[in-house]
Coordinates of C-alpha atoms in Angstrom, one line a residue:
Chain A
M505 CA 122.0 80.4 126.1
V506 CA 122.4 79.5 129.0
S507 CA 123.3 81.8 132.5
D508 CA 125.3 81.3 135.2
W509 CA 122.5 82.5 137.0
A510 CA 124.0 82.4 140.2
A511 CA 127.2 83.7 139.5
K512 CA 125.2 86.4 137.9
R513 CA 122.8 86.9 141.2
K514 CA 126.2 87.0 143.2
V515 CA 127.8 89.3 140.9
N516 CA 124.9 91.6 141.1
E517 CA 124.8 91.2 144.6
F518 CA 129.1 92.4 144.9
V519 CA 128.4 95.6 142.4
D520 CA 125.1 96.4 144.6
L521 CA 127.2 96.3 147.9
L522 CA 130.0 98.2 146.3
A523 CA 127.9 101.1 144.0
V524 CA 127.4 101.6 148.2
T525 CA 131.6 101.6 149.6
P526 CA 134.1 104.1 149.0
V527 CA 134.4 101.7 146.5
K528 CA 135.0 103.4 143.2
Q529 CA 137.0 100.6 141.5
F530 CA 138.3 97.4 141.4
Y531 CA 139.4 94.8 140.3
P532 CA 138.3 91.4 139.0
T533 CA 140.3 89.5 141.0
S534 CA 138.4 90.4 143.7
V535 CA 134.8 89.1 143.0
P536 CA 136.1 85.6 143.8
K537 CA 137.3 86.3 147.5
Y538 CA 133.8 87.6 147.9
S539 CA 132.2 84.3 147.0
E540 CA 134.1 81.1 147.0
S541 CA 131.4 79.7 144.8
L542 CA 132.7 82.4 142.1
T543 CA 135.5 81.2 139.3
L544 CA 137.6 84.2 137.9
E545 CA 135.9 83.5 134.4
S546 CA 132.7 83.0 135.1
A547 CA 133.2 86.4 137.4
F548 CA 134.4 88.0 134.8
E549 CA 131.2 87.0 132.5
Q550 CA 129.1 88.6 134.5
L551 CA 131.5 92.1 135.2
I552 CA 130.4 91.7 130.9
E553 CA 126.7 91.9 131.3
L554 CA 127.1 94.5 133.9
C555 CA 129.4 96.6 131.4
K556 CA 126.6 96.1 128.8
S557 CA 123.7 97.4 131.0
G558 CA 126.0 100.7 132.2
E559 CA 126.3 100.0 136.1
I560 CA 130.4 99.8 135.4
H561 CA 132.5 100.2 132.9
L562 CA 135.7 98.7 131.9
L563 CA 138.9 100.3 132.1
W564 CA 142.3 99.1 131.0
E565 CA 145.2 99.6 133.5
V566 CA 149.3 100.1 132.1
K567 CA 150.9 99.0 135.1
C568 CA 154.8 99.8 135.0
P569 CA 156.4 96.4 134.8
G570 CA 160.2 97.1 136.5
E571 CA 160.8 93.9 136.9
S572 CA 163.4 93.8 139.9
N573 CA 162.0 96.2 142.3
F574 CA 158.7 94.9 141.2
C575 CA 157.6 99.0 140.2
I576 CA 153.9 98.3 139.4
R577 CA 153.2 102.0 139.4
T578 CA 149.9 102.8 137.6
L579 CA 150.4 104.1 134.0
D580 CA 147.2 104.9 133.1
K581 CA 144.3 103.4 132.9
V582 CA 141.9 104.2 129.7
S583 CA 138.8 102.8 128.1
D584 CA 139.7 102.4 124.7
Y585 CA 142.4 99.3 125.0
Q586 CA 144.3 99.9 121.2
S587 CA 144.9 103.6 123.0
I588 CA 147.9 102.0 125.2
I589 CA 149.5 99.1 123.1
D590 CA 152.6 100.3 121.8
H591 CA 152.4 103.6 123.2
N592 CA 155.6 104.9 125.1
Y593 CA 155.1 105.7 129.2
R594 CA 158.2 106.7 131.4
C595 CA 157.5 105.2 135.3
D596 CA 157.7 108.7 137.6
V597 CA 159.0 106.6 140.2
C598 CA 161.2 104.2 138.9
G599 CA 162.2 105.7 135.6
K600 CA 162.4 102.2 133.3
E601 CA 161.0 103.4 130.2
T602 CA 158.2 101.0 128.5
C603 CA 157.0 100.4 125.7
V604 CA 153.6 99.1 126.1
T605 CA 152.2 95.6 125.3
N606 CA 149.5 93.0 126.0
D607 CA 151.3 91.5 129.0
D608 CA 151.5 94.6 130.8
V609 CA 147.8 95.2 130.6
F610 CA 144.8 94.3 132.5
P611 CA 141.3 94.8 133.1
L612 CA 139.5 97.2 136.1
F613 CA 136.7 98.0 136.4
E614 CA 134.7 101.4 137.5
I615 CA 131.3 101.6 139.1
D616 CA 129.3 104.1 137.4
E617 CA 128.8 107.6 139.3
G618 CA 125.2 108.0 138.8
Y619 CA 124.8 104.3 139.8
R620 CA 126.4 105.2 143.0
H621 CA 124.1 108.0 143.2
F622 CA 121.0 105.4 142.8
M623 CA 121.9 102.7 145.2
R624 CA 123.2 105.4 148.0
E625 CA 119.5 106.8 148.0
E626 CA 118.4 103.2 148.1
F627 CA 121.2 102.5 150.8
K628 CA 119.4 105.1 152.4
K629 CA 115.9 103.7 152.6
K630 CA 116.7 100.7 153.6
T631 CA 118.7 101.5 156.5
N632 CA 116.5 103.5 157.8
Q633 CA 114.4 100.3 158.7
T634 CA 117.1 97.7 158.6
G635 CA 120.1 97.5 160.3
R636 CA 124.1 98.4 159.3
V637 CA 124.9 96.4 156.1
R638 CA 128.6 95.6 155.4
L639 CA 130.4 94.6 152.4
K640 CA 132.2 91.1 153.8
I641 CA 135.3 89.8 152.2
K642 CA 136.3 85.9 152.9
S643 CA 139.3 85.6 154.7
R644 CA 141.2 83.5 153.3
V645 CA 144.6 83.7 152.5
Chain B
M697 CA 178.9 64.8 120.7
H698 CA 179.2 67.4 123.2
E699 CA 178.3 67.3 126.6
I700 CA 178.2 70.2 129.1
G701 CA 181.8 70.6 129.2
D702 CA 182.4 71.3 126.1
I703 CA 180.0 73.9 125.8
V704 CA 181.1 76.0 128.8
F705 CA 183.2 78.8 128.4
L706 CA 185.6 81.6 130.8
N707 CA 182.6 83.9 130.9
D708 CA 179.8 81.4 132.4
I709 CA 182.4 80.3 135.0
S710 CA 183.1 83.3 135.8
K711 CA 179.8 84.3 136.2
L712 CA 180.0 81.6 138.9
P713 CA 179.2 82.6 142.4
K714 CA 182.8 82.6 144.2
E715 CA 181.4 79.7 147.1
T716 CA 180.1 77.4 143.8
L717 CA 183.8 78.2 142.6
Q718 CA 185.4 77.7 145.8
D719 CA 183.4 74.6 145.8
I720 CA 184.3 73.1 142.1
C721 CA 187.9 74.2 143.0
T722 CA 187.4 71.6 146.2
D723 CA 186.2 68.7 143.9
L724 CA 188.9 69.0 141.9
T725 CA 191.3 69.3 144.0
I726 CA 193.2 72.6 143.3
D727 CA 193.8 75.8 145.0
T728 CA 190.9 77.8 146.8
S729 CA 192.6 80.8 147.4
G730 CA 192.4 84.2 145.7
T731 CA 189.3 86.1 143.8
S732 CA 186.8 84.8 142.4
A733 CA 188.2 85.9 138.6
D734 CA 191.4 84.1 140.1
L735 CA 189.5 80.4 140.8
A736 CA 187.2 81.3 137.5
N737 CA 190.4 81.2 135.9
R738 CA 191.7 78.3 137.3
V739 CA 188.8 76.2 137.1
W740 CA 188.4 77.2 133.0
E741 CA 192.2 76.0 132.7
Y742 CA 191.0 72.5 134.1
V743 CA 187.7 72.3 132.2
Q744 CA 190.0 73.1 128.7
K745 CA 192.1 69.9 129.5
N746 CA 190.1 67.6 131.0
R747 CA 187.1 67.6 129.7
R748 CA 186.2 65.1 127.9
K749 CA 188.9 62.8 130.2
Q750 CA 186.1 59.7 131.4
D751 CA 186.5 60.2 135.3
S752 CA 187.5 63.5 135.4
P753 CA 186.9 65.7 138.6
I754 CA 185.0 68.5 136.8
K755 CA 182.3 66.0 135.2
A756 CA 180.3 66.3 138.9
S757 CA 180.4 70.1 138.5
F758 CA 178.0 69.8 134.9
N759 CA 175.2 70.3 137.3
K760 CA 176.2 73.9 138.0
L761 CA 178.1 75.3 135.2
L762 CA 174.8 76.5 133.3
A763 CA 172.6 76.8 136.2
G764 CA 173.6 79.5 137.9
K765 CA 171.7 82.9 139.0
T766 CA 169.6 82.7 136.5
S767 CA 165.9 84.4 135.7
V768 CA 164.4 81.6 133.1
S769 CA 161.0 81.2 131.2
W770 CA 159.3 78.6 129.2
F771 CA 157.7 78.6 125.9
E772 CA 156.1 75.8 124.3
L773 CA 155.3 75.8 120.0
E774 CA 151.3 77.2 119.9
N775 CA 148.6 74.5 120.1
E776 CA 151.2 72.4 122.0
T777 CA 152.6 70.9 119.3
S778 CA 155.5 68.2 119.9
L779 CA 158.7 69.4 119.8
V780 CA 159.9 65.3 119.0
G781 CA 162.5 65.6 116.0
L782 CA 163.4 69.7 116.9
K783 CA 166.9 68.0 117.0
E784 CA 167.2 67.2 113.6
K785 CA 165.3 70.3 112.3
I786 CA 167.9 72.6 114.7
I787 CA 170.6 70.4 112.9
K788 CA 169.5 70.9 109.4
G789 CA 168.6 74.8 110.1
S790 CA 172.1 75.5 111.0
K791 CA 174.8 75.7 108.5
F792 CA 176.7 73.2 110.5
N793 CA 176.0 70.5 114.1
P794 CA 176.7 72.5 116.6
F795 CA 176.1 69.1 118.5
T796 CA 179.9 68.1 117.1
D797 CA 181.3 71.7 116.2
I798 CA 181.5 74.9 118.0
K799 CA 181.1 78.1 115.9
L800 CA 182.2 80.4 118.8
P801 CA 181.3 83.8 117.3
Q802 CA 183.5 87.1 116.9
T803 CA 181.9 89.6 119.7
H804 CA 182.5 92.8 116.9
E805 CA 180.6 89.8 114.3
L806 CA 177.1 89.9 117.0
T807 CA 174.3 91.6 116.3
T808 CA 171.3 91.8 118.9
E809 CA 169.7 88.5 116.6
P810 CA 170.4 85.5 118.8
V811 CA 172.7 83.4 116.8
L812 CA 173.2 79.5 117.6
F813 CA 176.7 78.5 118.0
A814 CA 176.9 75.1 120.4
A815 CA 175.1 72.3 121.8
A816 CA 175.2 69.2 123.5
N817 CA 173.2 66.2 125.0
G818 CA 171.6 66.3 128.3
E819 CA 171.0 63.2 130.6
K820 CA 169.0 61.1 127.4
E821 CA 169.2 61.7 123.6
N822 CA 166.0 63.4 123.4
Q823 CA 167.2 66.6 126.3
Y824 CA 169.6 69.0 125.3
F825 CA 171.3 72.3 126.0
L826 CA 171.7 75.0 122.9
R827 CA 174.0 78.0 123.5
Y828 CA 173.1 81.2 122.3
A829 CA 175.2 84.8 122.0
Y830 CA 173.5 87.9 121.2
R831 CA 175.1 91.7 122.1
N832 CA 173.5 93.4 124.6
G833 CA 174.5 96.6 124.4
V834 CA 177.3 99.0 124.2
R835 CA 179.1 99.8 126.8
R836 CA 180.5 102.9 127.4
H837 CA 184.7 103.7 127.9
T838 CA 186.0 107.4 128.7
D839 CA 189.4 107.6 129.8
F840 CA 190.7 111.7 129.8
T841 CA 190.6 112.6 126.0
E842 CA 188.1 110.7 124.4
V843 CA 185.1 107.9 124.5
N844 CA 185.2 104.7 123.3
F845 CA 182.1 102.2 122.7
V846 CA 182.8 98.9 123.8
P847 CA 180.2 96.2 122.1
R848 CA 178.8 94.6 125.4
S849 CA 178.0 90.4 124.5
D850 CA 176.3 87.7 126.5
V851 CA 175.3 84.2 126.2
A852 CA 172.2 82.1 126.9
T853 CA 171.7 78.9 127.5
V854 CA 168.2 76.8 126.5
F855 CA 167.7 73.5 128.0
I856 CA 165.3 71.4 125.8
D857 CA 163.4 68.4 126.7
E858 CA 161.6 66.9 123.6
E859 CA 159.0 64.7 125.3
S860 CA 158.1 67.8 127.7
G861 CA 157.4 70.4 125.0
L862 CA 158.8 72.8 126.9
I863 CA 161.5 74.9 125.6
E864 CA 163.8 76.5 128.4
V865 CA 165.3 79.7 128.3
R866 CA 167.8 80.6 130.8
T867 CA 168.7 84.7 130.8
D868 CA 166.8 87.9 131.5
A869 CA 163.0 88.2 130.6
K870 CA 163.9 91.0 128.1
N871 CA 166.0 88.7 126.1
S872 CA 164.9 85.4 127.1
Q873 CA 162.0 86.2 123.9
K874 CA 164.5 86.6 121.5
V875 CA 166.3 84.1 122.1
A876 CA 163.0 81.6 121.7
S877 CA 162.0 83.5 118.4
S878 CA 165.6 82.7 117.1
L879 CA 165.0 79.1 117.6
A880 CA 161.5 79.3 116.0
K881 CA 163.3 80.6 113.0
L882 CA 165.8 78.2 112.9
V883 CA 163.4 75.5 112.6
Q884 CA 161.5 77.2 109.7
Q885 CA 158.7 76.9 112.6
Q886 CA 156.0 79.1 111.4
I887 CA 154.0 78.7 114.1
T888 CA 153.8 80.8 117.6
L889 CA 155.7 80.6 120.3
E890 CA 154.0 80.5 123.3
Q891 CA 155.6 81.8 126.8
K892 CA 154.1 80.0 129.5
K893 CA 152.6 81.8 132.2
V894 CA 154.1 81.1 135.7
L895 CA 151.8 82.9 138.2
A896 CA 148.8 83.5 136.4
P897 CA 147.6 78.9 137.1
F898 CA 148.0 79.6 140.0
G899 CA 145.3 82.5 140.8
N900 CA 148.3 84.9 141.0
K901 CA 148.7 83.7 144.2
V902 CA 152.4 83.2 145.0
G903 CA 151.4 81.6 148.4
L904 CA 150.2 78.8 145.8
I905 CA 153.4 78.4 144.0
A906 CA 155.3 78.2 147.7
D907 CA 152.8 75.6 148.4
R908 CA 153.6 73.3 145.6
L909 CA 157.4 73.4 146.1
K910 CA 157.4 73.5 150.0
G911 CA 157.9 76.3 150.8
E912 CA 158.1 79.6 152.1
M913 CA 156.7 82.5 150.8
I914 CA 158.8 85.3 152.6
D915 CA 158.5 88.5 150.6
T916 CA 155.2 90.3 148.4
T917 CA 154.4 92.6 146.4
S918 CA 150.9 93.2 146.2
T919 CA 148.2 96.0 145.4
P920 CA 144.8 96.4 146.9
E921 CA 142.0 95.0 145.2
L922 CA 139.9 98.2 145.6
I923 CA 140.4 101.1 145.2
L924 CA 139.2 104.2 147.1
D925 CA 138.0 107.3 147.1
D926 CA 135.3 109.8 148.8
L927 CA 137.7 109.6 151.6
E928 CA 138.4 113.4 153.1
E929 CA 141.7 114.4 155.5
E930 CA 139.4 114.0 158.1
H931 CA 138.4 110.8 157.1
T932 CA 141.8 108.8 157.3
K933 CA 142.2 110.5 160.6
S934 CA 139.7 109.4 162.0
I935 CA 141.3 106.0 160.1
I936 CA 144.6 106.9 162.5
E937 CA 142.6 107.3 165.7
I938 CA 141.2 104.3 165.1
L939 CA 144.0 102.1 165.0
N940 CA 145.6 104.4 168.2
A941 CA 142.7 103.9 170.2
L942 CA 144.2 100.1 170.0
N943 CA 147.2 101.1 171.2
T944 CA 145.8 103.6 173.7
F945 CA 143.6 100.8 174.8
F946 CA 146.7 98.0 176.1
D947 CA 148.2 101.3 177.9
E948 CA 145.5 102.0 179.9
D949 CA 143.3 98.8 179.5
D950 CA 140.2 101.1 179.6
E951 CA 137.9 99.6 177.3
T952 CA 134.7 102.6 177.8
E953 CA 137.6 105.1 176.6
L954 CA 138.4 102.8 173.5
V955 CA 134.3 102.2 172.8
N956 CA 134.4 105.8 173.6
R957 CA 137.2 106.3 170.5
L958 CA 135.8 104.1 168.4
R959 CA 132.5 105.6 168.4
Q960 CA 134.4 109.4 167.9
A961 CA 136.0 108.1 165.1
S962 CA 133.1 106.7 163.3
D963 CA 130.6 109.1 163.6
I964 CA 132.9 111.5 161.2
F965 CA 132.2 108.9 159.3
G966 CA 129.2 109.0 156.7
E967 CA 126.7 106.1 156.9
H968 CA 127.8 104.5 153.3
L969 CA 132.2 105.0 154.5
L970 CA 131.8 102.7 157.0
T971 CA 130.4 99.3 154.8
V972 CA 133.8 98.3 153.2
P973 CA 135.4 96.6 155.5
F974 CA 137.7 98.6 158.0
T975 CA 141.8 96.9 157.0
A976 CA 140.6 98.2 153.4
L977 CA 140.1 101.3 154.6
I978 CA 143.8 101.3 156.1
L979 CA 144.8 100.5 152.8
Y980 CA 142.8 103.6 151.1
G981 CA 145.6 105.6 149.0
M982 CA 148.3 103.0 149.0
E983 CA 149.0 101.6 145.2
K984 CA 152.0 99.0 146.1
V985 CA 152.1 96.7 149.6
G986 CA 155.5 95.4 150.4
M987 CA 155.6 92.8 153.0
R988 CA 158.8 90.5 153.8
T989 CA 159.4 88.4 157.2
T990 CA 162.2 87.3 158.6
V991 CA 159.8 84.6 160.6
G992 CA 158.8 80.9 158.3
D993 CA 155.6 81.8 155.7
L994 CA 154.5 85.3 155.6
R995 CA 150.9 83.5 155.7
N996 CA 151.5 83.5 158.9
Q997 CA 152.2 86.6 159.9
P998 CA 149.3 89.3 162.0
L999 CA 149.8 92.1 159.4
Y1000 CA 149.5 89.8 155.8
V1001 CA 147.1 88.1 157.4
N1002 CA 145.1 90.8 158.3
L1003 CA 145.6 92.7 154.5
A1004 CA 145.9 89.8 152.4
P1005 CA 142.3 89.4 151.3
H1006 CA 142.1 92.8 150.5
L1007 CA 145.3 92.6 148.3
Q1008 CA 146.6 91.1 145.0
N1009 CA 150.0 89.7 145.1
Q1010 CA 151.7 91.0 142.1
G1011 CA 155.4 88.7 142.7
G1012 CA 157.6 88.0 145.9
F1013 CA 160.5 85.8 146.6
I1014 CA 160.0 82.0 147.8
K1015 CA 162.5 80.0 150.2
F1016 CA 162.2 76.0 149.9
D1017 CA 164.7 73.5 150.3
F1018 CA 166.0 70.9 148.0
P1019 CA 168.7 68.4 148.8
I1020 CA 171.9 68.5 146.8
S1021 CA 174.1 65.5 146.9
G1022 CA 172.3 64.5 150.3
V1023 CA 172.5 67.9 152.1
E1024 CA 169.4 69.8 152.0
R1025 CA 169.7 73.5 150.7
S1026 CA 168.0 76.8 150.6
F1027 CA 167.4 78.3 147.6
T1028 CA 165.2 81.5 146.7
I1029 CA 163.3 82.1 143.4
R1030 CA 161.6 85.1 142.4
V1031 CA 158.1 85.2 141.0
G1032 CA 156.7 88.0 138.9
K1033 CA 152.9 88.6 137.8
T1034 CA 154.5 90.1 134.6
T1035 CA 157.4 89.0 134.0
N1036 CA 156.1 84.8 133.7
S1037 CA 159.8 84.2 134.7
V1038 CA 161.3 82.7 137.6
S1039 CA 164.5 84.2 138.5
F1040 CA 166.9 82.2 140.9
T1041 CA 168.1 84.4 143.2
T1042 CA 170.7 82.3 144.6
P1043 CA 172.5 79.5 142.7
A1044 CA 170.9 77.1 140.7
T1045 CA 171.7 73.4 139.4
E1046 CA 169.9 71.8 136.8
E1047 CA 168.1 69.1 139.7
V1048 CA 167.0 72.3 141.5
I1049 CA 165.9 74.0 137.7
K1050 CA 164.4 70.7 137.3
F1051 CA 162.5 70.1 140.3
V1052 CA 160.7 74.4 140.1
R1053 CA 160.0 73.0 136.2
E1054 CA 158.2 70.3 137.1
R1055 CA 156.3 71.4 140.0
I1056 CA 155.4 74.6 138.5
I1057 CA 155.1 74.6 135.2
L1058 CA 154.5 70.8 134.1
N1059 CA 152.4 70.7 137.7
Q1060 CA 153.8 66.8 138.7
T1061 CA 152.8 66.0 141.4
S1062 CA 155.9 63.4 142.4

């Protein structure tokens, strides 16, 4: 299997940086904003690989579809996709009742708590030697 | 063979905005005074008497009658199966020929399952309009002593261009899927219909759609890309302090004071908390960020430019110009990540819908 090594390293770099920041969860769309060479597809592939080794976990988020008012209220975040399909929710903000379909569910990644601790320890060791470490997001709009 | 004028009814004309009705009345040289209802009735009477006449001025308004303030969604047959020959299948599958006859449904007979009752050719043989009727809820009418339930019905228009392979459904998002399925059942297609995605092909960036239409993105609703935890009250207070420090600097012109305040504020953060860009920190706790501009494109406004790298578009509004009869007119559409439809908040015409369809869905550049 030919692996996209460049993509893998970039994604790993991104997640490692995130682990040190106060970021707990992130959307896959944030990854191509970190590195222009990454496409959403290749980033997503690598993120799934990282799920396998446990640094991050894949969650599924249901957002209220409330069309005309763009409600986008988070209704639920679960790890089991099947548990929310066809489930009924009532939005606590706009009141809309939704029966969840595939179109309403989006992937979200959460950084493993243990991994965060681990990376912060590593970070403390590093900053004693080098300078500031910063997450840089490309500002192209 | 029907033309548009044959399959337009009072309920369609009544839905047109007042300005459009006045324009139509002007074209027809009839009275332009009165309420929308008066205008609609007048136009309807005219249409009934004159729609078949060869050079009837109503024909100039044909392009407005089935457009209007509507939501539009597009469907394809699975595996991009061709639509060529669909017309024959439709005629075969219906119990009558909707292109020559009209089967106006009785309101009390309608169910929530859409039913085809009329059709007409468009500009070419393989472009045509279908009209579907369905029951859309029940209106409750309470007077002094009793409650009456009156069924509500709606009409949806479907536009098909066999060459493009697209089934265009002009009705709200909830019912568009029902209408599309009804069409598929009618022609006994065992193949499933796939709804074309609107925002996804553009990476969910409303701005890119605005560019394709040579328009401006004036309003977006977004969510932050990164969800933070770990922030205590003292940290959030600090973030506010940092923003205030900038204000104070411009008031007092004291850069040492600015630096002091910024240092003080950042000291409250642990080392690891400042690893994330400050703009991402300001977004802490936000679920929805809505922005609208009065000045051109949102992407030229400071706040948007600053926040955009940390935000994920969920949808927005785009304004663009399009010439109608040689005059540039402004149109506004709303697009959403989850709805996969384009809603015209200003009344559209056939040409405008075609323009949007070609640029956004068919991705043509001309």
